[in-house]
Amino acid sequence: MLRLVKSDDGKYRKYEDLLLLREDVRKQAHQIQVDYTRVFGDLLMASFREQIECIKLKKSIAYCQAAVNKGILPNMEDMEKHIASLMTDYTDRLDQMYWDTEAAKNCTWISDETAERIRKIYRRLAKRLHPDINPKTEDSEKLMELWVRIGIAYEANSLEELEALEVLTSRALEQCGEAAVVVEIENIEEKIKGIEKDIEKIMETKPYIFSRILDDENLVLEKKKELREEISEYCAYKNSLAAALQDLLEFAGAQNADRLS
């Protein structure tokens, strides 16, 4: 079976522990994002939908104003096609928000006991296959495929899949032979500092900091109130833009009528 020969000066152990901690923190951030989307997703979508309507109206006003400045009547069919082409990215984002929200609502929750078992199996596998720990992983298509599957199973909280992958990993490593792999990490102190900065950045930015809201019921209520107020403001702005567009269209129509008379 493959043997990993590691440094015993304590630096390698710290490097290994930090690599695993970074993976744990990344997974926590992902779960926090799912929880945040589950709680606020519908309101976030509603707000973004109203924002999109405001953007469409502003672009419509700009289109019509350009036509008026040229002394011509805006072609509504051409305008709608033009605006639709400009809004593709926005509508795609709204669609993605919808699917993310639905996925968060339908997310399967696991017990603390299962979560701990998943974590322990993952850490065992990571110590054997993580490319930054076992250099043989990157050199082996089979081992890299297993490592990718392990990452997917870990993110999906699939205990059954991880248990199966642990068996497959042991078999794959046995097939690699008995030769020892000497693990030498160049500039290990710099890499340790880099990983520590990665962990710090993850924990100080979104979505990880959303946990501060999710862990406080009062902050959750406050955030929902804030989003509802935001939606109301966008609705009011949308109505004022719609009125401005209607006024502009009426002006363009009157201008065109005067020109033809």
PDB file of N, CA and C in Angstrom, residues 4 23 56 64 69 107 109 125 134 139 149 154 161 164 237:
ATOM      1  N   LEU A   4       2.968   7.492   2.712  1.00  0.00           N
ATOM      2  CA  LEU A   4       3.387   8.878   2.604  1.00  0.00           C
ATOM      3  C   LEU A   4       4.395   9.183   3.698  1.00  0.00           C
ATOM      4  N   GLU A  23     -10.879  23.553   3.661  1.00  0.00           N
ATOM      5  CA  GLU A  23     -11.981  22.833   3.009  1.00  0.00           C
ATOM      6  C   GLU A  23     -13.239  22.862   3.870  1.00  0.00           C
ATOM      7  N   LYS A  56     -35.325  48.175 -17.420  1.00  0.00           N
ATOM      8  CA  LYS A  56     -35.974  48.097 -18.735  1.00  0.00           C
ATOM      9  C   LYS A  56     -36.652  49.426 -19.087  1.00  0.00           C
ATOM     10  N   CYS A  64     -36.471  55.951 -26.602  1.00  0.00           N
ATOM     11  CA  CYS A  64     -37.487  56.870 -27.121  1.00  0.00           C
ATOM     12  C   CYS A  64     -36.961  58.302 -27.202  1.00  0.00           C
ATOM     13  N   ASN A  69     -35.212  63.022 -30.247  1.00  0.00           N
ATOM     14  CA  ASN A  69     -34.145  63.973 -30.576  1.00  0.00           C
ATOM     15  C   ASN A  69     -33.867  64.012 -32.081  1.00  0.00           C
ATOM     16  N   CYS A 107     -33.459  21.468  -0.120  1.00  0.00           N
ATOM     17  CA  CYS A 107     -32.211  20.885   0.380  1.00  0.00           C
ATOM     18  C   CYS A 107     -32.506  19.864   1.485  1.00  0.00           C
ATOM     19  N   TRP A 109     -31.759  17.984   4.799  1.00  0.00           N
ATOM     20  CA  TRP A 109     -31.005  18.266   6.022  1.00  0.00           C
ATOM     21  C   TRP A 109     -30.546  16.957   6.648  1.00  0.00           C
ATOM     22  N   LEU A 125      -9.940  10.725   3.848  1.00  0.00           N
ATOM     23  CA  LEU A 125      -9.687  10.642   2.411  1.00  0.00           C
ATOM     24  C   LEU A 125      -8.802  11.787   1.935  1.00  0.00           C
ATOM     25  N   ASN A 134      -0.827  14.554  -1.247  1.00  0.00           N
ATOM     26  CA  ASN A 134      -0.284  13.395  -1.956  1.00  0.00           C
ATOM     27  C   ASN A 134       0.012  13.776  -3.407  1.00  0.00           C
ATOM     28  N   ASP A 139      -0.739  12.955 -10.672  1.00  0.00           N
ATOM     29  CA  ASP A 139      -0.092  12.152 -11.714  1.00  0.00           C
ATOM     30  C   ASP A 139      -0.930  10.962 -12.146  1.00  0.00           C
ATOM     31  N   ARG A 149     -14.638  13.132  -7.267  1.00  0.00           N
ATOM     32  CA  ARG A 149     -15.878  12.528  -6.786  1.00  0.00           C
ATOM     33  C   ARG A 149     -16.029  12.713  -5.281  1.00  0.00           C
ATOM     34  N   TYR A 154     -18.763  15.237  -0.773  1.00  0.00           N
ATOM     35  CA  TYR A 154     -18.627  16.016   0.465  1.00  0.00           C
ATOM     36  C   TYR A 154     -19.549  17.232   0.427  1.00  0.00           C
ATOM     37  N   GLU A 161     -22.116   7.747  -0.426  1.00  0.00           N
ATOM     38  CA  GLU A 161     -21.138   7.875  -1.513  1.00  0.00           C
ATOM     39  C   GLU A 161     -19.722   7.949  -0.957  1.00  0.00           C
ATOM     40  N   ALA A 164     -18.504   4.564   0.100  1.00  0.00           N
ATOM     41  CA  ALA A 164     -18.120   3.765  -1.063  1.00  0.00           C
ATOM     42  C   ALA A 164     -16.793   4.240  -1.633  1.00  0.00           C
ATOM     43  N   TYR A 237     -40.495  53.581  -7.814  1.00  0.00           N
ATOM     44  CA  TYR A 237     -39.618  54.103  -8.859  1.00  0.00           C
ATOM     45  C   TYR A 237     -40.073  53.602 -10.236  1.00  0.00           C
TER      46      TYR A 237
END
